[in-house]
PDB file of C-alpha atoms and ligand atoms in Angstrom:
ATOM      1  CA  UNK A1400       0.005  -0.037   0.020  1.00  0.00           C
ATOM      2  CA  UNK A1401       1.385   3.366  -0.962  1.00  0.00           C
ATOM      3  CA  UNK A1402       0.742   5.969   1.680  1.00  0.00           C
ATOM      4  CA  UNK A1403       0.803   9.458   0.287  1.00  0.00           C
ATOM      5  CA  UNK A1404       0.926  12.357   2.589  1.00  0.00           C
ATOM      6  CA  UNK A1405      -0.096  15.765   1.420  1.00  0.00           C
ATOM      7  CA  UNK A1406       2.902  17.484   2.941  1.00  0.00           C
ATOM      8  CA  UNK A1407       1.564  20.959   2.278  1.00  0.00           C
ATOM      9  CA  UNK A1408      -1.655  20.407   4.231  1.00  0.00           C
ATOM     10  CA  UNK A1409       0.308  18.738   7.044  1.00  0.00           C
ATOM     11  CA  UNK A1410       2.830  21.383   7.392  1.00  0.00           C
ATOM     12  CA  UNK A1411       1.258  24.750   6.648  1.00  0.00           C
ATOM     13  CA  UNK A1412      -1.323  25.106   9.507  1.00  0.00           C
ATOM     14  CA  UNK A1413       1.303  24.526  12.189  1.00  0.00           C
ATOM     15  CA  UNK A1414       3.947  26.899  10.870  1.00  0.00           C
ATOM     16  CA  UNK A1415       4.411  30.259  12.356  1.00  0.00           C
ATOM     17  CA  UNK A1416       5.286  33.170  10.049  1.00  0.00           C
ATOM     18  CA  UNK A1417       8.107  31.813   7.861  1.00  0.00           C
ATOM     19  CA  UNK A1418      11.353  32.145   9.608  1.00  0.00           C
ATOM     20  CA  UNK A1419      14.355  29.992  10.234  1.00  0.00           C
ATOM     21  CA  UNK A1420      12.518  28.734  13.334  1.00  0.00           C
ATOM     22  CA  UNK A1421       9.383  27.718  11.566  1.00  0.00           C
ATOM     23  CA  UNK A1422       9.437  24.167  12.850  1.00  0.00           C
ATOM     24  CA  UNK A1423      10.974  24.818  16.193  1.00  0.00           C
ATOM     25  CA  UNK A1424       9.148  23.017  18.986  1.00  0.00           C
ATOM     26  CA  UNK A1425       6.948  25.301  21.002  1.00  0.00           C
ATOM     27  CA  UNK A1426       7.341  24.101  24.616  1.00  0.00           C
ATOM     28  CA  UNK A1427       4.233  23.296  26.655  1.00  0.00           C
ATOM     29  CA  UNK A1428       4.138  24.175  30.372  1.00  0.00           C
ATOM     30  CA  UNK A1429       2.558  21.491  32.614  1.00  0.00           C
ATOM     31  CA  UNK A1430       2.595  22.854  36.151  1.00  0.00           C
ATOM     32  CA  UNK A1431       6.230  23.450  36.863  1.00  0.00           C
ATOM     33  CA  UNK A1432       7.370  21.035  34.081  1.00  0.00           C
ATOM     34  CA  UNK A1433       8.237  22.093  30.610  1.00  0.00           C
ATOM     35  CA  UNK A1434       7.675  19.586  27.764  1.00  0.00           C
ATOM     36  CA  UNK A1435       9.443  20.340  24.490  1.00  0.00           C
ATOM     37  CA  UNK A1436      12.310  22.427  25.840  1.00  0.00           C
ATOM     38  CA  UNK A1437      15.881  21.280  25.994  1.00  0.00           C
ATOM     39  CA  UNK A1438      15.089  18.781  28.743  1.00  0.00           C
ATOM     40  CA  UNK A1439      13.627  15.331  28.374  1.00  0.00           C
ATOM     41  CA  UNK A1440      10.476  14.645  30.357  1.00  0.00           C
ATOM     42  CA  UNK A1441       9.535  11.326  31.922  1.00  0.00           C
ATOM     43  CA  UNK A1442       5.903  10.784  32.872  1.00  0.00           C
ATOM     44  CA  UNK A1443       5.252   7.654  34.914  1.00  0.00           C
ATOM     45  CA  UNK A1444       2.575   6.020  36.991  1.00  0.00           C
ATOM     46  CA  UNK A1445      -0.032   3.264  36.913  1.00  0.00           C
ATOM     47  CA  UNK A1446      -2.324   2.574  33.977  1.00  0.00           C
ATOM     48  CA  UNK A1447      -5.260   2.892  36.358  1.00  0.00           C
ATOM     49  CA  UNK A1448      -5.496   4.493  39.753  1.00  0.00           C
ATOM     50  CA  UNK A1449      -6.716   1.507  41.757  1.00  0.00           C
ATOM     51  CA  UNK A1450      -6.540   2.596  45.412  1.00  0.00           C
ATOM     52  CA  UNK A1451      -4.996   5.357  47.516  1.00  0.00           C
ATOM     53  CA  UNK A1452      -2.296   2.913  48.636  1.00  0.00           C
ATOM     54  CA  UNK A1453      -1.328   1.704  45.141  1.00  0.00           C
ATOM     55  CA  UNK A1454      -1.328   5.260  43.726  1.00  0.00           C
ATOM     56  CA  UNK A1455       0.628   6.738  46.567  1.00  0.00           C
ATOM     57  CA  UNK A1456       3.262   4.014  46.577  1.00  0.00           C
ATOM     58  CA  UNK A1457       3.741   4.324  42.821  1.00  0.00           C
ATOM     59  CA  UNK A1458       3.821   8.129  42.905  1.00  0.00           C
ATOM     60  CA  UNK A1459       6.511   8.303  45.527  1.00  0.00           C
ATOM     61  CA  UNK A1460       8.588   5.629  43.814  1.00  0.00           C
ATOM     62  CA  UNK A1461       8.529   7.173  40.339  1.00  0.00           C
ATOM     63  CA  UNK A1462       9.216  10.571  41.804  1.00  0.00           C
ATOM     64  CA  UNK A1463      12.324   9.472  43.633  1.00  0.00           C
ATOM     65  CA  UNK A1464      13.500   7.580  40.560  1.00  0.00           C
ATOM     66  CA  UNK A1465      13.403  10.815  38.511  1.00  0.00           C
ATOM     67  CA  UNK A1466       9.923  11.103  36.864  1.00  0.00           C
ATOM     68  CA  UNK A1467       8.786  14.703  36.332  1.00  0.00           C
ATOM     69  CA  UNK A1468       5.047  14.037  35.973  1.00  0.00           C
ATOM     70  CA  UNK A1469       2.598  11.479  37.282  1.00  0.00           C
ATOM     71  CA  UNK A1470       0.178   9.525  35.157  1.00  0.00           C
ATOM     72  CA  UNK A1471      -2.922   7.484  36.300  1.00  0.00           C
ATOM     73  CA  UNK A1472      -6.285   6.784  34.782  1.00  0.00           C
ATOM     74  CA  UNK A1473      -9.486   7.670  36.605  1.00  0.00           C
ATOM     75  CA  UNK A1474     -11.783   6.575  33.727  1.00  0.00           C
ATOM     76  CA  UNK A1475     -10.597   3.757  31.517  1.00  0.00           C
ATOM     77  CA  UNK A1476     -11.701   2.936  28.028  1.00  0.00           C
ATOM     78  CA  UNK A1477     -11.379  -0.854  27.918  1.00  0.00           C
ATOM     79  CA  UNK A1478     -11.959  -3.156  25.032  1.00  0.00           C
ATOM     80  CA  UNK A1479     -14.365  -5.222  27.115  1.00  0.00           C
ATOM     81  CA  UNK A1480     -17.233  -3.663  28.992  1.00  0.00           C
ATOM     82  CA  UNK A1481     -16.799  -6.412  31.577  1.00  0.00           C
ATOM     83  CA  UNK A1482     -13.378  -5.391  32.788  1.00  0.00           C
ATOM     84  CA  UNK A1483     -12.341  -2.672  35.224  1.00  0.00           C
ATOM     85  CA  UNK A1484     -13.491   0.740  33.951  1.00  0.00           C
ATOM     86  CA  UNK A1485     -11.572   2.823  36.450  1.00  0.00           C
ATOM     87  CA  UNK A1486     -12.434   4.032  39.949  1.00  0.00           C
ATOM     88  CA  UNK A1487     -14.156   7.111  38.633  1.00  0.00           C
ATOM     89  CA  UNK A1488     -14.983   9.887  41.092  1.00  0.00           C
ATOM     90  CA  UNK A1489     -14.015   7.657  43.991  1.00  0.00           C
ATOM     91  CA  UNK A1490     -10.403   8.497  43.070  1.00  0.00           C
ATOM     92  CA  UNK A1491     -11.070  12.218  43.682  1.00  0.00           C
ATOM     93  CA  UNK A1492     -11.183  11.472  47.410  1.00  0.00           C
ATOM     94  CA  UNK A1493      -7.404  10.932  47.558  1.00  0.00           C
ATOM     95  CA  UNK A1494      -5.749  12.241  44.417  1.00  0.00           C
ATOM     96  CA  UNK A1495      -5.106  15.752  45.657  1.00  0.00           C
ATOM     97  CA  UNK A1496      -3.427  14.558  48.846  1.00  0.00           C
ATOM     98  CA  UNK A1497      -1.128  12.349  46.962  1.00  0.00           C
ATOM     99  CA  UNK A1498      -0.179  14.932  44.270  1.00  0.00           C
ATOM    100  CA  UNK A1499       0.391  17.439  47.092  1.00  0.00           C
ATOM    101  CA  UNK A1500       2.541  15.125  49.117  1.00  0.00           C
ATOM    102  CA  UNK A1501       4.682  14.102  46.213  1.00  0.00           C
ATOM    103  CA  UNK A1502       4.544  17.619  44.607  1.00  0.00           C
ATOM    104  CA  UNK A1503       3.744  16.012  41.270  1.00  0.00           C
ATOM    105  CA  UNK A1504       1.324  17.127  38.620  1.00  0.00           C
ATOM    106  CA  UNK A1505      -1.075  14.549  37.254  1.00  0.00           C
ATOM    107  CA  UNK A1506      -1.862  13.603  33.677  1.00  0.00           C
ATOM    108  CA  UNK A1507      -5.131  11.715  33.341  1.00  0.00           C
ATOM    109  CA  UNK A1508      -7.456  10.705  30.552  1.00  0.00           C
ATOM    110  CA  UNK A1509     -10.710  12.462  29.841  1.00  0.00           C
ATOM    111  CA  UNK A1510     -13.008  10.069  27.990  1.00  0.00           C
ATOM    112  CA  UNK A1511     -16.110  12.231  27.695  1.00  0.00           C
ATOM    113  CA  UNK A1512     -16.654  15.996  27.373  1.00  0.00           C
ATOM    114  CA  UNK A1513     -18.816  15.889  30.541  1.00  0.00           C
ATOM    115  CA  UNK A1514     -15.734  14.916  32.586  1.00  0.00           C
ATOM    116  CA  UNK A1515     -13.657  17.953  31.669  1.00  0.00           C
ATOM    117  CA  UNK A1516     -15.029  20.268  34.376  1.00  0.00           C
ATOM    118  CA  UNK A1517     -14.544  17.866  37.236  1.00  0.00           C
ATOM    119  CA  UNK A1518     -11.195  16.496  36.093  1.00  0.00           C
ATOM    120  CA  UNK A1519      -9.874  19.995  35.602  1.00  0.00           C
ATOM    121  CA  UNK A1520      -9.447  20.374  39.382  1.00  0.00           C
ATOM    122  CA  UNK A1521      -7.129  17.402  39.613  1.00  0.00           C
ATOM    123  CA  UNK A1522      -4.962  17.390  36.511  1.00  0.00           C
ATOM    124  CA  UNK A1523      -2.321  19.725  34.975  1.00  0.00           C
ATOM    125  CA  UNK A1524      -2.674  18.042  31.565  1.00  0.00           C
ATOM    126  CA  UNK A1525      -5.666  16.227  30.012  1.00  0.00           C
ATOM    127  CA  UNK A1526      -4.952  13.036  28.214  1.00  0.00           C
ATOM    128  CA  UNK A1527      -6.944  12.107  25.097  1.00  0.00           C
ATOM    129  CA  UNK A1528      -6.647   8.360  24.517  1.00  0.00           C
ATOM    130  CA  UNK A1529      -6.036   6.553  21.276  1.00  0.00           C
ATOM    131  CA  UNK A1530      -9.619   5.494  20.969  1.00  0.00           C
ATOM    132  CA  UNK A1531     -10.790   9.034  21.232  1.00  0.00           C
ATOM    133  CA  UNK A1532      -8.342  10.763  18.813  1.00  0.00           C
ATOM    134  CA  UNK A1533     -11.236  11.073  16.291  1.00  0.00           C
ATOM    135  CA  UNK A1534     -13.762  12.228  18.904  1.00  0.00           C
ATOM    136  CA  UNK A1535     -14.052  15.753  17.543  1.00  0.00           C
ATOM    137  CA  UNK A1536     -16.671  16.768  20.002  1.00  0.00           C
ATOM    138  CA  UNK A1537     -14.255  16.037  22.838  1.00  0.00           C
ATOM    139  CA  UNK A1538     -11.408  17.763  21.071  1.00  0.00           C
ATOM    140  CA  UNK A1539     -13.505  20.897  20.428  1.00  0.00           C
ATOM    141  CA  UNK A1540     -14.428  21.102  24.099  1.00  0.00           C
ATOM    142  CA  UNK A1541     -10.754  20.785  25.075  1.00  0.00           C
ATOM    143  CA  UNK A1542     -10.025  23.631  22.751  1.00  0.00           C
ATOM    144  CA  UNK A1543     -12.186  25.742  25.065  1.00  0.00           C
ATOM    145  CA  UNK A1544     -10.010  24.952  28.088  1.00  0.00           C
ATOM    146  CA  UNK A1545      -6.647  26.618  28.767  1.00  0.00           C
ATOM    147  CA  UNK A1546      -4.986  23.464  30.026  1.00  0.00           C
ATOM    148  CA  UNK A1547      -2.425  21.365  28.146  1.00  0.00           C
ATOM    149  CA  UNK A1548      -3.730  18.346  26.300  1.00  0.00           C
ATOM    150  CA  UNK A1549      -1.732  15.215  25.516  1.00  0.00           C
ATOM    151  CA  UNK A1550      -3.196  13.845  22.310  1.00  0.00           C
ATOM    152  CA  UNK A1551      -2.437  10.152  21.761  1.00  0.00           C
ATOM    153  CA  UNK A1552      -2.289   8.912  18.214  1.00  0.00           C
ATOM    154  CA  UNK A1553      -5.224   6.793  17.178  1.00  0.00           C
ATOM    155  CA  UNK A1554      -4.089   3.223  16.781  1.00  0.00           C
ATOM    156  CA  UNK A1555      -5.099   3.255  13.164  1.00  0.00           C
ATOM    157  CA  UNK A1556      -4.540   6.885  12.364  1.00  0.00           C
ATOM    158  CA  UNK A1557      -2.308   8.344   9.737  1.00  0.00           C
ATOM    159  CA  UNK A1558       0.156  10.920  11.033  1.00  0.00           C
ATOM    160  CA  UNK A1559      -1.720  13.466   8.937  1.00  0.00           C
ATOM    161  CA  UNK A1560      -4.976  12.627  10.682  1.00  0.00           C
ATOM    162  CA  UNK A1561      -3.302  12.927  14.072  1.00  0.00           C
ATOM    163  CA  UNK A1562      -2.002  16.357  13.280  1.00  0.00           C
ATOM    164  CA  UNK A1563      -5.357  17.449  11.957  1.00  0.00           C
ATOM    165  CA  UNK A1564      -7.031  16.145  15.144  1.00  0.00           C
ATOM    166  CA  UNK A1565      -4.769  18.425  17.122  1.00  0.00           C
ATOM    167  CA  UNK A1566      -6.085  21.382  15.057  1.00  0.00           C
ATOM    168  CA  UNK A1567      -9.596  20.661  16.449  1.00  0.00           C
ATOM    169  CA  UNK A1568      -8.143  21.770  19.794  1.00  0.00           C
ATOM    170  CA  UNK A1569      -6.032  24.649  18.430  1.00  0.00           C
ATOM    171  CA  UNK A1570      -8.884  26.249  16.536  1.00  0.00           C
ATOM    172  CA  UNK A1571     -10.742  26.689  19.875  1.00  0.00           C
ATOM    173  CA  UNK A1572      -7.773  28.759  21.129  1.00  0.00           C
ATOM    174  CA  UNK A1573      -5.872  26.115  23.072  1.00  0.00           C
ATOM    175  CA  UNK A1574      -2.486  25.549  21.525  1.00  0.00           C
ATOM    176  CA  UNK A1575      -0.983  23.734  24.504  1.00  0.00           C
ATOM    177  CA  UNK A1576      -0.811  20.318  22.893  1.00  0.00           C
ATOM    178  CA  UNK A1577       1.647  17.486  23.382  1.00  0.00           C
ATOM    179  CA  UNK A1578       1.435  14.690  20.795  1.00  0.00           C
ATOM    180  CA  UNK A1579       1.961  11.159  21.988  1.00  0.00           C
ATOM    181  CA  UNK A1580       2.960   8.280  19.692  1.00  0.00           C
ATOM    182  CA  UNK A1581       1.676   5.055  21.329  1.00  0.00           C
ATOM    183  CA  UNK A1582       2.004   2.454  18.595  1.00  0.00           C
ATOM    184  CA  UNK A1583      -0.231   1.556  15.720  1.00  0.00           C
ATOM    185  CA  UNK A1584      -1.957  -1.569  14.468  1.00  0.00           C
ATOM    186  CA  UNK A1585      -0.094  -3.120  11.564  1.00  0.00           C
ATOM    187  CA  UNK A1586       0.043  -6.537   9.991  1.00  0.00           C
ATOM    188  CA  UNK A1587       2.571  -7.449  12.743  1.00  0.00           C
ATOM    189  CA  UNK A1588       0.892  -8.914  15.783  1.00  0.00           C
ATOM    190  CA  UNK A1589       3.814 -10.354  17.657  1.00  0.00           C
ATOM    191  CA  UNK A1590       3.721  -7.452  20.071  1.00  0.00           C
ATOM    192  CA  UNK A1591       0.702  -5.344  21.186  1.00  0.00           C
ATOM    193  CA  UNK A1592       1.265  -2.631  18.578  1.00  0.00           C
ATOM    194  CA  UNK A1593       4.037  -1.408  16.347  1.00  0.00           C
ATOM    195  CA  UNK A1594       5.937   1.601  17.619  1.00  0.00           C
ATOM    196  CA  UNK A1595       6.227   4.093  14.796  1.00  0.00           C
ATOM    197  CA  UNK A1596       9.300   6.156  15.564  1.00  0.00           C
ATOM    198  CA  UNK A1597       9.128   7.544  12.045  1.00  0.00           C
ATOM    199  CA  UNK A1598       6.189   9.640  13.208  1.00  0.00           C
ATOM    200  CA  UNK A1599       8.291  11.152  15.947  1.00  0.00           C
ATOM    201  CA  UNK A1600      11.001  12.318  13.609  1.00  0.00           C
ATOM    202  CA  UNK A1601       8.425  13.504  11.112  1.00  0.00           C
ATOM    203  CA  UNK A1602       6.217  15.460  13.567  1.00  0.00           C
ATOM    204  CA  UNK A1603       9.279  17.071  15.187  1.00  0.00           C
ATOM    205  CA  UNK A1604      10.473  18.204  11.788  1.00  0.00           C
ATOM    206  CA  UNK A1605       7.199  19.336  10.382  1.00  0.00           C
ATOM    207  CA  UNK A1606       5.243  20.771  13.251  1.00  0.00           C
ATOM    208  CA  UNK A1607       5.873  22.788  16.440  1.00  0.00           C
ATOM    209  CA  UNK A1608       4.162  20.313  18.801  1.00  0.00           C
ATOM    210  CA  UNK A1609       6.239  18.561  21.387  1.00  0.00           C
ATOM    211  CA  UNK A1610       6.090  14.832  20.881  1.00  0.00           C
ATOM    212  CA  UNK A1611       6.436  12.078  23.485  1.00  0.00           C
ATOM    213  CA  UNK A1612       6.393   8.300  23.152  1.00  0.00           C
ATOM    214  CA  UNK A1613       4.405   5.664  25.089  1.00  0.00           C
ATOM    215  CA  UNK A1614       6.456   2.499  24.815  1.00  0.00           C
ATOM    216  CA  UNK A1615       4.175   0.647  27.258  1.00  0.00           C
ATOM    217  CA  UNK A1616       1.135   0.598  24.997  1.00  0.00           C
ATOM    218  CA  UNK A1617       3.264   0.378  21.867  1.00  0.00           C
ATOM    219  CA  UNK A1618       4.865  -2.935  22.726  1.00  0.00           C
ATOM    220  CA  UNK A1619       2.650  -4.255  25.543  1.00  0.00           C
ATOM    221  CA  UNK A1620       5.452  -6.370  27.123  1.00  0.00           C
ATOM    222  CA  UNK A1621       7.195  -5.116  30.261  1.00  0.00           C
ATOM    223  CA  UNK A1622      10.598  -6.569  29.250  1.00  0.00           C
ATOM    224  CA  UNK A1623      10.699  -4.630  26.035  1.00  0.00           C
ATOM    225  CA  UNK A1624       9.537  -1.226  27.349  1.00  0.00           C
ATOM    226  CA  UNK A1625      12.985   0.145  28.506  1.00  0.00           C
ATOM    227  CA  UNK A1626      14.699  -0.462  25.229  1.00  0.00           C
ATOM    228  CA  UNK A1627      11.971   1.423  23.306  1.00  0.00           C
ATOM    229  CA  UNK A1628      12.054   4.278  25.827  1.00  0.00           C
ATOM    230  CA  UNK A1629      15.830   4.616  25.099  1.00  0.00           C
ATOM    231  CA  UNK A1630      15.148   4.458  21.350  1.00  0.00           C
ATOM    232  CA  UNK A1631      12.532   7.196  21.711  1.00  0.00           C
ATOM    233  CA  UNK A1632      15.107   9.473  23.309  1.00  0.00           C
ATOM    234  CA  UNK A1633      17.531   8.712  20.563  1.00  0.00           C
ATOM    235  CA  UNK A1634      14.912   9.455  17.933  1.00  0.00           C
ATOM    236  CA  UNK A1635      14.507  12.969  19.342  1.00  0.00           C
ATOM    237  CA  UNK A1636      11.241  12.594  21.338  1.00  0.00           C
ATOM    238  CA  UNK A1637      10.643  15.221  24.032  1.00  0.00           C
ATOM    239  CA  UNK A1638       9.810  12.596  26.606  1.00  0.00           C
ATOM    240  CA  UNK A1639       8.239   9.283  27.362  1.00  0.00           C
ATOM    241  CA  UNK A1640       5.158   8.145  29.325  1.00  0.00           C
ATOM    242  CA  UNK A1641       5.436   4.693  30.907  1.00  0.00           C
ATOM    243  CA  UNK A1642       3.241   2.499  33.042  1.00  0.00           C
ATOM    244  CA  UNK A1643       4.570   1.419  36.468  1.00  0.00           C
ATOM    245  CA  UNK A1644       2.867  -0.783  39.106  1.00  0.00           C
ATOM    246  CA  UNK A1645       4.301  -1.915  42.419  1.00  0.00           C
ATOM    247  CA  UNK A1646       2.780  -5.404  41.826  1.00  0.00           C
ATOM    248  CA  UNK A1647       2.050  -5.830  38.144  1.00  0.00           C
ATOM    249  CA  UNK A1648       0.473  -9.293  38.652  1.00  0.00           C
ATOM    250  CA  UNK A1649      -2.240  -7.538  40.691  1.00  0.00           C
ATOM    251  CA  UNK A1650      -2.866  -4.704  38.310  1.00  0.00           C
ATOM    252  CA  UNK A1651      -6.533  -4.150  37.228  1.00  0.00           C
ATOM    253  CA  UNK A1652      -5.404  -3.021  33.767  1.00  0.00           C
ATOM    254  CA  UNK A1653      -2.408  -3.473  31.553  1.00  0.00           C
ATOM    255  CA  UNK A1654      -0.356  -5.453  34.112  1.00  0.00           C
ATOM    256  CA  UNK A1655       1.619  -7.290  31.474  1.00  0.00           C
ATOM    257  CA  UNK A1656       3.194  -4.058  30.260  1.00  0.00           C
ATOM    258  CA  UNK A1657       3.704  -2.433  33.642  1.00  0.00           C
ATOM    259  CA  UNK A1658       7.247  -1.947  34.852  1.00  0.00           C
ATOM    260  CA  UNK A1659       7.917  -2.853  38.446  1.00  0.00           C
ATOM    261  CA  UNK A1660       9.394  -0.100  40.556  1.00  0.00           C
ATOM    262  CA  UNK A1661      12.809  -1.721  40.270  1.00  0.00           C
ATOM    263  CA  UNK A1662      12.421  -2.042  36.466  1.00  0.00           C
ATOM    264  CA  UNK A1663      11.656   1.686  36.340  1.00  0.00           C
ATOM    265  CA  UNK A1664      14.619   2.599  38.413  1.00  0.00           C
ATOM    266  CA  UNK A1665      16.895   0.627  36.151  1.00  0.00           C
ATOM    267  CA  UNK A1666      15.369   2.155  33.032  1.00  0.00           C
ATOM    268  CA  UNK A1667      15.917   5.623  34.419  1.00  0.00           C
ATOM    269  CA  UNK A1668      19.601   4.891  35.040  1.00  0.00           C
ATOM    270  CA  UNK A1669      20.066   3.774  31.460  1.00  0.00           C
ATOM    271  CA  UNK A1670      18.021   6.623  30.116  1.00  0.00           C
ATOM    272  CA  UNK A1671      20.198   9.157  31.992  1.00  0.00           C
ATOM    273  CA  UNK A1672      23.215   7.677  30.224  1.00  0.00           C
ATOM    274  CA  UNK A1673      21.609   7.865  26.800  1.00  0.00           C
ATOM    275  CA  UNK A1674      20.474  11.474  27.470  1.00  0.00           C
ATOM    276  CA  UNK A1675      24.012  12.368  28.519  1.00  0.00           C
ATOM    277  CA  UNK A1676      25.331  11.027  25.235  1.00  0.00           C
ATOM    278  CA  UNK A1677      22.621  13.036  23.416  1.00  0.00           C
ATOM    279  CA  UNK A1678      23.512  16.189  25.356  1.00  0.00           C
ATOM    280  CA  UNK A1679      19.931  16.367  26.686  1.00  0.00           C
ATOM    281  CA  UNK A1680      19.327  16.871  30.399  1.00  0.00           C
ATOM    282  CA  UNK A1681      16.562  14.970  32.223  1.00  0.00           C
ATOM    283  CA  UNK A1682      13.793  17.189  33.451  1.00  0.00           C
ATOM    284  CA  UNK A1683      13.085  16.854  37.102  1.00  0.00           C
ATOM    285  CA  UNK A1684      10.017  18.155  38.888  1.00  0.00           C
ATOM    286  CA  UNK A1685      10.856  21.516  40.544  1.00  0.00           C
ATOM    287  CA  UNK A1686       9.173  22.649  43.704  1.00  0.00           C
TER     288      UNK A1686
HETATM  289  C1  LIG B 412      -3.538   4.475  28.691  1.00  0.00           C
HETATM  290  O1  LIG B 412      -2.787   5.457  28.641  1.00  0.00           O
HETATM  291  O2  LIG B 412      -3.726   3.726  29.723  1.00  0.00           O
HETATM  292  C2  LIG B 412      -4.366   4.187  27.442  1.00  0.00           C
HETATM  293  C3  LIG B 412      -5.532   3.636  27.589  1.00  0.00           C
HETATM  294  O3  LIG B 412      -3.697   4.416  26.398  1.00  0.00           O
HETATM  295  P1  LIG B 412      -4.166   4.412  24.856  1.00  0.00           P
HETATM  296  O4  LIG B 412      -5.284   5.427  24.741  1.00  0.00           O
HETATM  297  O5  LIG B 412      -2.944   4.820  24.098  1.00  0.00           O
HETATM  298  O6  LIG B 412      -4.595   3.011  24.551  1.00  0.00           O
HETATM  299 MN1  LIG B 413      -2.788   1.449  30.069  1.00  0.00          MN
END
């Protein structure tokens, strides 16, 4: 299959007035953390927030291992309606206490426009999941907010469609967007998805959006996540988002791809060495 990309339509809307810096990444501020500047940002945490104890233990561990931002789903879009759908508002009873104690800002998925208002109080960046990349009603509503949005690539979306989806947010006046490559569905089914690092290089070159990589959902296998995180850094991504669980075997979602705390610590040590070689400092949460 020949994939033709209309480069003009992809590139033009995102370019500032022509200048030498037309494609320079415009950094996005998430609380005290900058994504898309000289520093590399690591976002880590559980797939789902399952309990105060699990969330708190994970948050403290990823913070001390060097993560700058915390992830954790309150509402989950699962393939089966019969699996865990997220704690929902029950999580709001303890999220603030944990983000305050760890001094970490939270990134969490908004699955429905009606959740934006309530979630706004708990997150510093909204996540739009792969399944919702084409949910233009949701994207338009997020365009009305003034909070950063991490827009994950649809698992069957062309890069062009992904960039155009981001414009549904920017036309509303919110240009605080971080793109997230999380793997796509291809003929290859050996691993969960196929990580498309081509898209990272392309989007960095052709648009001003910071781009991060989610190796956890891309490969779906814990043992392979660290290598792909290192590859993402080498490819020029602005950061990674990875799933971590203190006891992956007990995870209510995505346990097979969750790094243990010790796996995460080891990954961070390797990542720091790769970043040093790339002359790219690691962003740490400032407070
Ligand atoms: C997630 O981040 O847990 C998630 C559901 O990701 P995606 O939307 O990429 O599948
Ligand atoms: Mn997940």
